Amino acid sequence: MTTVSTTLAIVLTFSVLAALAAIFLRDVLNAIIAFAAFSFGIAVAWILLAAPDVALTEAAVGAGITTVLFLVTIAKTVRPSGERLLEAVEWRSVAIVVLLVGTLLTTVRSLPAVGSADAPVATSRVTEYYLQNAYPETGVENAVTAVLAAYRGFDTLGEATVVIAAGVAVLLVLRQEAYV
Amino acid sequence: MIDLLGTHYNYLVFVALVAIGLYGVTASTNLVKKIIGLNIFQVGIFLFFVTSGYVDGAAPPLVGHGSGPYASPLPHVLILTAIVVGVSLTAVALALIVRIYEAYGTLDEDAIREVQLND
């Protein structure tokens, strides 16, 4: 039975605390800073989980661009800051969350242990195919890049379409027709 | 339950993040904080996917040289796509929030509802 490494556990616990702070801090600027710290913690967790590509994207997009977008939004609108430091607990939401947590916790036990070598994803034929054939077939050493740009290239084209559509939508919503 | 802390810690964190995110979306009255909650919910799901492809002591999936075991590349690819789509979604949502502020002069959900009732 494998166990989660202490470093990973500490990083994940930090992330959960930062996420809690982001939701419960009343001042929106404080919440955005806590959210950036959360994204940073998660980016470190991706490195510990052997996913450097995801870590780079999370650090650049999650901690970087998303934080800037939030800051621009409160600069353009309003930053409501109350007299209290924390939000009051909303008990109706707690009830919904408890229902969700209860449902999900019943499934956790049936998942394979973190990092076990006989987990379904690690032993799946798709994983084995990509790891064995990605380099000979595409000449790309990074299997993630090979899958992203070669095997699932149409997926990535769809992703690019989503980004373009989002950019056009933002300009339209903000009535910046000069750029459209 | 306690033994799960050692072997399934990532999945428990996934449940915690999804719970925090859902709480943020439903309980916050400020629209910007709702979007923060949405992002936390989304990262919880990412953690579930990336953890499922991880093998203890695995190297990142750089297969040109060296030998395994490697982490499965497929969850990483799916999550890379999801991160980019997520930030697009956040950008559109925040643009809508800026317009809502222009129209109503507030970002508080309850205050917006009051303005709508008075119109």
JSON list of N, CA and C in Angstrom, two decimals, chain B residues 28-77:
[
{"chain": "B", "resi": 28, "resn": "SER", "atom": "N", "xyz": [-21.67, 33.15, -1.37]},
{"chain": "B", "resi": 28, "resn": "SER", "atom": "CA", "xyz": [-21.22, 34.53, -1.54]},
{"chain": "B", "resi": 28, "resn": "SER", "atom": "C", "xyz": [-22.28, 35.35, -2.25]},
{"chain": "B", "resi": 29, "resn": "THR", "atom": "N", "xyz": [-22.53, 36.55, -1.76]},
{"chain": "B", "resi": 29, "resn": "THR", "atom": "CA", "xyz": [-23.46, 37.42, -2.47]},
{"chain": "B", "resi": 29, "resn": "THR", "atom": "C", "xyz": [-22.71, 38.30, -3.47]},
{"chain": "B", "resi": 30, "resn": "ASN", "atom": "N", "xyz": [-21.39, 38.43, -3.30]},
{"chain": "B", "resi": 30, "resn": "ASN", "atom": "CA", "xyz": [-20.59, 39.22, -4.24]},
{"chain": "B", "resi": 30, "resn": "ASN", "atom": "C", "xyz": [-20.28, 38.39, -5.47]},
{"chain": "B", "resi": 31, "resn": "LEU", "atom": "N", "xyz": [-20.54, 38.95, -6.67]},
{"chain": "B", "resi": 31, "resn": "LEU", "atom": "CA", "xyz": [-20.41, 38.16, -7.90]},
{"chain": "B", "resi": 31, "resn": "LEU", "atom": "C", "xyz": [-18.96, 37.76, -8.16]},
{"chain": "B", "resi": 32, "resn": "VAL", "atom": "N", "xyz": [-17.98, 38.64, -7.84]},
{"chain": "B", "resi": 32, "resn": "VAL", "atom": "CA", "xyz": [-16.57, 38.30, -8.07]},
{"chain": "B", "resi": 32, "resn": "VAL", "atom": "C", "xyz": [-16.19, 37.07, -7.24]},
{"chain": "B", "resi": 33, "resn": "LYS", "atom": "N", "xyz": [-16.68, 37.03, -5.99]},
{"chain": "B", "resi": 33, "resn": "LYS", "atom": "CA", "xyz": [-16.33, 35.89, -5.13]},
{"chain": "B", "resi": 33, "resn": "LYS", "atom": "C", "xyz": [-17.00, 34.61, -5.61]},
{"chain": "B", "resi": 34, "resn": "LYS", "atom": "N", "xyz": [-18.16, 34.72, -6.26]},
{"chain": "B", "resi": 34, "resn": "LYS", "atom": "CA", "xyz": [-18.77, 33.54, -6.86]},
{"chain": "B", "resi": 34, "resn": "LYS", "atom": "C", "xyz": [-17.84, 32.94, -7.90]},
{"chain": "B", "resi": 35, "resn": "ILE", "atom": "N", "xyz": [-17.23, 33.81, -8.73]},
{"chain": "B", "resi": 35, "resn": "ILE", "atom": "CA", "xyz": [-16.32, 33.32, -9.77]},
{"chain": "B", "resi": 35, "resn": "ILE", "atom": "C", "xyz": [-15.08, 32.69, -9.15]},
{"chain": "B", "resi": 36, "resn": "ILE", "atom": "N", "xyz": [-14.59, 33.27, -8.03]},
{"chain": "B", "resi": 36, "resn": "ILE", "atom": "CA", "xyz": [-13.46, 32.64, -7.32]},
{"chain": "B", "resi": 36, "resn": "ILE", "atom": "C", "xyz": [-13.86, 31.23, -6.88]},
{"chain": "B", "resi": 37, "resn": "GLY", "atom": "N", "xyz": [-15.08, 31.10, -6.34]},
{"chain": "B", "resi": 37, "resn": "GLY", "atom": "CA", "xyz": [-15.57, 29.79, -5.93]},
{"chain": "B", "resi": 37, "resn": "GLY", "atom": "C", "xyz": [-15.61, 28.82, -7.09]},
{"chain": "B", "resi": 38, "resn": "LEU", "atom": "N", "xyz": [-16.07, 29.30, -8.25]},
{"chain": "B", "resi": 38, "resn": "LEU", "atom": "CA", "xyz": [-16.14, 28.45, -9.46]},
{"chain": "B", "resi": 38, "resn": "LEU", "atom": "C", "xyz": [-14.75, 27.94, -9.83]},
{"chain": "B", "resi": 39, "resn": "ASN", "atom": "N", "xyz": [-13.74, 28.82, -9.73]},
{"chain": "B", "resi": 39, "resn": "ASN", "atom": "CA", "xyz": [-12.37, 28.43, -10.06]},
{"chain": "B", "resi": 39, "resn": "ASN", "atom": "C", "xyz": [-11.84, 27.38, -9.09]},
{"chain": "B", "resi": 40, "resn": "ILE", "atom": "N", "xyz": [-12.17, 27.53, -7.79]},
{"chain": "B", "resi": 40, "resn": "ILE", "atom": "CA", "xyz": [-11.70, 26.55, -6.80]},
{"chain": "B", "resi": 40, "resn": "ILE", "atom": "C", "xyz": [-12.34, 25.20, -7.06]},
{"chain": "B", "resi": 41, "resn": "PHE", "atom": "N", "xyz": [-13.64, 25.19, -7.37]},
{"chain": "B", "resi": 41, "resn": "PHE", "atom": "CA", "xyz": [-14.36, 23.95, -7.71]},
{"chain": "B", "resi": 41, "resn": "PHE", "atom": "C", "xyz": [-13.65, 23.23, -8.85]},
{"chain": "B", "resi": 42, "resn": "GLN", "atom": "N", "xyz": [-13.31, 24.02, -9.88]},
{"chain": "B", "resi": 42, "resn": "GLN", "atom": "CA", "xyz": [-12.68, 23.49, -11.08]},
{"chain": "B", "resi": 42, "resn": "GLN", "atom": "C", "xyz": [-11.31, 22.88, -10.76]},
{"chain": "B", "resi": 43, "resn": "VAL", "atom": "N", "xyz": [-10.52, 23.56, -9.93]},
{"chain": "B", "resi": 43, "resn": "VAL", "atom": "CA", "xyz": [-9.20, 23.03, -9.57]},
{"chain": "B", "resi": 43, "resn": "VAL", "atom": "C", "xyz": [-9.34, 21.72, -8.80]},
{"chain": "B", "resi": 44, "resn": "GLY", "atom": "N", "xyz": [-10.39, 21.60, -7.98]},
{"chain": "B", "resi": 44, "resn": "GLY", "atom": "CA", "xyz": [-10.64, 20.34, -7.28]},
{"chain": "B", "resi": 44, "resn": "GLY", "atom": "C", "xyz": [-10.76, 19.18, -8.26]},
{"chain": "B", "resi": 45, "resn": "ILE", "atom": "N", "xyz": [-11.52, 19.39, -9.35]},
{"chain": "B", "resi": 45, "resn": "ILE", "atom": "CA", "xyz": [-11.68, 18.34, -10.37]},
{"chain": "B", "resi": 45, "resn": "ILE", "atom": "C", "xyz": [-10.33, 18.06, -11.04]},
{"chain": "B", "resi": 46, "resn": "PHE", "atom": "N", "xyz": [-9.53, 19.13, -11.30]},
{"chain": "B", "resi": 46, "resn": "PHE", "atom": "CA", "xyz": [-8.21, 18.92, -11.91]},
{"chain": "B", "resi": 46, "resn": "PHE", "atom": "C", "xyz": [-7.38, 17.99, -11.02]},
{"chain": "B", "resi": 47, "resn": "LEU", "atom": "N", "xyz": [-7.43, 18.22, -9.70]},
{"chain": "B", "resi": 47, "resn": "LEU", "atom": "CA", "xyz": [-6.64, 17.40, -8.77]},
{"chain": "B", "resi": 47, "resn": "LEU", "atom": "C", "xyz": [-7.04, 15.94, -8.89]},
{"chain": "B", "resi": 48, "resn": "PHE", "atom": "N", "xyz": [-8.34, 15.68, -9.03]},
{"chain": "B", "resi": 48, "resn": "PHE", "atom": "CA", "xyz": [-8.83, 14.31, -9.19]},
{"chain": "B", "resi": 48, "resn": "PHE", "atom": "C", "xyz": [-8.19, 13.66, -10.42]},
{"chain": "B", "resi": 49, "resn": "PHE", "atom": "N", "xyz": [-8.20, 14.39, -11.54]},
{"chain": "B", "resi": 49, "resn": "PHE", "atom": "CA", "xyz": [-7.68, 13.83, -12.80]},
{"chain": "B", "resi": 49, "resn": "PHE", "atom": "C", "xyz": [-6.18, 13.58, -12.71]},
{"chain": "B", "resi": 50, "resn": "VAL", "atom": "N", "xyz": [-5.41, 14.60, -12.28]},
{"chain": "B", "resi": 50, "resn": "VAL", "atom": "CA", "xyz": [-3.95, 14.48, -12.28]},
{"chain": "B", "resi": 50, "resn": "VAL", "atom": "C", "xyz": [-3.53, 13.36, -11.32]},
{"chain": "B", "resi": 51, "resn": "THR", "atom": "N", "xyz": [-4.21, 13.27, -10.16]},
{"chain": "B", "resi": 51, "resn": "THR", "atom": "CA", "xyz": [-3.87, 12.21, -9.21]},
{"chain": "B", "resi": 51, "resn": "THR", "atom": "C", "xyz": [-4.09, 10.83, -9.82]},
{"chain": "B", "resi": 52, "resn": "SER", "atom": "N", "xyz": [-5.15, 10.70, -10.63]},
{"chain": "B", "resi": 52, "resn": "SER", "atom": "CA", "xyz": [-5.46, 9.38, -11.20]},
{"chain": "B", "resi": 52, "resn": "SER", "atom": "C", "xyz": [-4.35, 8.90, -12.14]},
{"chain": "B", "resi": 53, "resn": "GLY", "atom": "N", "xyz": [-3.56, 9.82, -12.72]},
{"chain": "B", "resi": 53, "resn": "GLY", "atom": "CA", "xyz": [-2.50, 9.40, -13.63]},
{"chain": "B", "resi": 53, "resn": "GLY", "atom": "C", "xyz": [-1.16, 9.24, -12.96]},
{"chain": "B", "resi": 54, "resn": "TYR", "atom": "N", "xyz": [-1.09, 9.48, -11.64]},
{"chain": "B", "resi": 54, "resn": "TYR", "atom": "CA", "xyz": [0.19, 9.48, -10.93]},
{"chain": "B", "resi": 54, "resn": "TYR", "atom": "C", "xyz": [0.51, 8.08, -10.42]},
{"chain": "B", "resi": 55, "resn": "VAL", "atom": "N", "xyz": [1.78, 7.69, -10.59]},
{"chain": "B", "resi": 55, "resn": "VAL", "atom": "CA", "xyz": [2.28, 6.43, -10.02]},
{"chain": "B", "resi": 55, "resn": "VAL", "atom": "C", "xyz": [3.42, 6.78, -9.09]},
{"chain": "B", "resi": 56, "resn": "ASP", "atom": "N", "xyz": [3.48, 6.11, -7.92]},
{"chain": "B", "resi": 56, "resn": "ASP", "atom": "CA", "xyz": [4.50, 6.43, -6.93]},
{"chain": "B", "resi": 56, "resn": "ASP", "atom": "C", "xyz": [5.91, 6.37, -7.53]},
{"chain": "B", "resi": 57, "resn": "GLY", "atom": "N", "xyz": [6.69, 7.40, -7.34]},
{"chain": "B", "resi": 57, "resn": "GLY", "atom": "CA", "xyz": [8.07, 7.43, -7.84]},
{"chain": "B", "resi": 57, "resn": "GLY", "atom": "C", "xyz": [8.16, 7.62, -9.34]},
{"chain": "B", "resi": 58, "resn": "ALA", "atom": "N", "xyz": [7.02, 7.98, -9.99]},
{"chain": "B", "resi": 58, "resn": "ALA", "atom": "CA", "xyz": [7.03, 8.10, -11.45]},
{"chain": "B", "resi": 58, "resn": "ALA", "atom": "C", "xyz": [7.76, 9.37, -11.88]},
{"chain": "B", "resi": 59, "resn": "ALA", "atom": "N", "xyz": [8.40, 9.28, -13.07]},
{"chain": "B", "resi": 59, "resn": "ALA", "atom": "CA", "xyz": [9.02, 10.45, -13.68]},
{"chain": "B", "resi": 59, "resn": "ALA", "atom": "C", "xyz": [7.96, 11.16, -14.53]},
{"chain": "B", "resi": 60, "resn": "PRO", "atom": "N", "xyz": [8.15, 12.47, -14.78]},
{"chain": "B", "resi": 60, "resn": "PRO", "atom": "CA", "xyz": [7.26, 13.15, -15.73]},
{"chain": "B", "resi": 60, "resn": "PRO", "atom": "C", "xyz": [7.35, 12.46, -17.09]},
{"chain": "B", "resi": 61, "resn": "PRO", "atom": "N", "xyz": [6.28, 12.45, -17.89]},
{"chain": "B", "resi": 61, "resn": "PRO", "atom": "CA", "xyz": [6.27, 11.67, -19.13]},
{"chain": "B", "resi": 61, "resn": "PRO", "atom": "C", "xyz": [7.14, 12.27, -20.24]},
{"chain": "B", "resi": 62, "resn": "LEU", "atom": "N", "xyz": [8.44, 12.32, -20.01]},
{"chain": "B", "resi": 62, "resn": "LEU", "atom": "CA", "xyz": [9.39, 12.74, -21.04]},
{"chain": "B", "resi": 62, "resn": "LEU", "atom": "C", "xyz": [10.08, 11.47, -21.53]},
{"chain": "B", "resi": 63, "resn": "VAL", "atom": "N", "xyz": [9.60, 10.89, -22.63]},
{"chain": "B", "resi": 63, "resn": "VAL", "atom": "CA", "xyz": [9.94, 9.51, -22.96]},
{"chain": "B", "resi": 63, "resn": "VAL", "atom": "C", "xyz": [11.13, 9.36, -23.88]},
{"chain": "B", "resi": 64, "resn": "GLY", "atom": "N", "xyz": [11.73, 10.44, -24.34]},
{"chain": "B", "resi": 64, "resn": "GLY", "atom": "CA", "xyz": [12.84, 10.32, -25.28]},
{"chain": "B", "resi": 64, "resn": "GLY", "atom": "C", "xyz": [13.99, 9.50, -24.74]},
{"chain": "B", "resi": 65, "resn": "HIS", "atom": "N", "xyz": [14.38, 9.76, -23.52]},
{"chain": "B", "resi": 65, "resn": "HIS", "atom": "CA", "xyz": [15.48, 9.02, -22.92]},
{"chain": "B", "resi": 65, "resn": "HIS", "atom": "C", "xyz": [15.12, 8.67, -21.48]},
{"chain": "B", "resi": 66, "resn": "GLY", "atom": "N", "xyz": [15.93, 7.80, -20.86]},
{"chain": "B", "resi": 66, "resn": "GLY", "atom": "CA", "xyz": [15.60, 7.35, -19.51]},
{"chain": "B", "resi": 66, "resn": "GLY", "atom": "C", "xyz": [14.56, 6.26, -19.56]},
{"chain": "B", "resi": 67, "resn": "SER", "atom": "N", "xyz": [14.17, 5.76, -18.39]},
{"chain": "B", "resi": 67, "resn": "SER", "atom": "CA", "xyz": [13.18, 4.69, -18.37]},
{"chain": "B", "resi": 67, "resn": "SER", "atom": "C", "xyz": [12.16, 4.96, -17.29]},
{"chain": "B", "resi": 68, "resn": "GLY", "atom": "N", "xyz": [11.05, 4.23, -17.35]},
{"chain": "B", "resi": 68, "resn": "GLY", "atom": "CA", "xyz": [9.91, 4.45, -16.50]},
{"chain": "B", "resi": 68, "resn": "GLY", "atom": "C", "xyz": [10.17, 4.09, -15.04]},
{"chain": "B", "resi": 69, "resn": "PRO", "atom": "N", "xyz": [9.13, 4.07, -14.21]},
{"chain": "B", "resi": 69, "resn": "PRO", "atom": "CA", "xyz": [7.76, 4.32, -14.63]},
{"chain": "B", "resi": 69, "resn": "PRO", "atom": "C", "xyz": [7.48, 5.80, -14.86]},
{"chain": "B", "resi": 70, "resn": "TYR", "atom": "N", "xyz": [6.60, 6.06, -15.82]},
{"chain": "B", "resi": 70, "resn": "TYR", "atom": "CA", "xyz": [6.20, 7.42, -16.11]},
{"chain": "B", "resi": 70, "resn": "TYR", "atom": "C", "xyz": [4.77, 7.65, -15.62]},
{"chain": "B", "resi": 71, "resn": "ALA", "atom": "N", "xyz": [4.46, 8.92, -15.30]},
{"chain": "B", "resi": 71, "resn": "ALA", "atom": "CA", "xyz": [3.07, 9.27, -15.03]},
{"chain": "B", "resi": 71, "resn": "ALA", "atom": "C", "xyz": [2.31, 9.23, -16.36]},
{"chain": "B", "resi": 72, "resn": "SER", "atom": "N", "xyz": [1.01, 8.89, -16.30]},
{"chain": "B", "resi": 72, "resn": "SER", "atom": "CA", "xyz": [0.22, 8.83, -17.53]},
{"chain": "B", "resi": 72, "resn": "SER", "atom": "C", "xyz": [0.07, 10.23, -18.13]},
{"chain": "B", "resi": 73, "resn": "PRO", "atom": "N", "xyz": [0.39, 10.41, -19.42]},
{"chain": "B", "resi": 73, "resn": "PRO", "atom": "CA", "xyz": [0.30, 11.76, -20.01]},
{"chain": "B", "resi": 73, "resn": "PRO", "atom": "C", "xyz": [-1.14, 12.21, -20.28]},
{"chain": "B", "resi": 74, "resn": "LEU", "atom": "N", "xyz": [-2.07, 11.25, -20.43]},
{"chain": "B", "resi": 74, "resn": "LEU", "atom": "CA", "xyz": [-3.41, 11.62, -20.89]},
{"chain": "B", "resi": 74, "resn": "LEU", "atom": "C", "xyz": [-4.14, 12.57, -19.93]},
{"chain": "B", "resi": 75, "resn": "PRO", "atom": "N", "xyz": [-4.16, 12.30, -18.59]},
{"chain": "B", "resi": 75, "resn": "PRO", "atom": "CA", "xyz": [-4.83, 13.27, -17.70]},
{"chain": "B", "resi": 75, "resn": "PRO", "atom": "C", "xyz": [-4.19, 14.65, -17.78]},
{"chain": "B", "resi": 76, "resn": "HIS", "atom": "N", "xyz": [-2.86, 14.70, -17.95]},
{"chain": "B", "resi": 76, "resn": "HIS", "atom": "CA", "xyz": [-2.19, 16.00, -18.03]},
{"chain": "B", "resi": 76, "resn": "HIS", "atom": "C", "xyz": [-2.70, 16.79, -19.24]},
{"chain": "B", "resi": 77, "resn": "VAL", "atom": "N", "xyz": [-2.84, 16.09, -20.38]},
{"chain": "B", "resi": 77, "resn": "VAL", "atom": "CA", "xyz": [-3.31, 16.76, -21.60]},
{"chain": "B", "resi": 77, "resn": "VAL", "atom": "C", "xyz": [-4.72, 17.30, -21.39]}
]
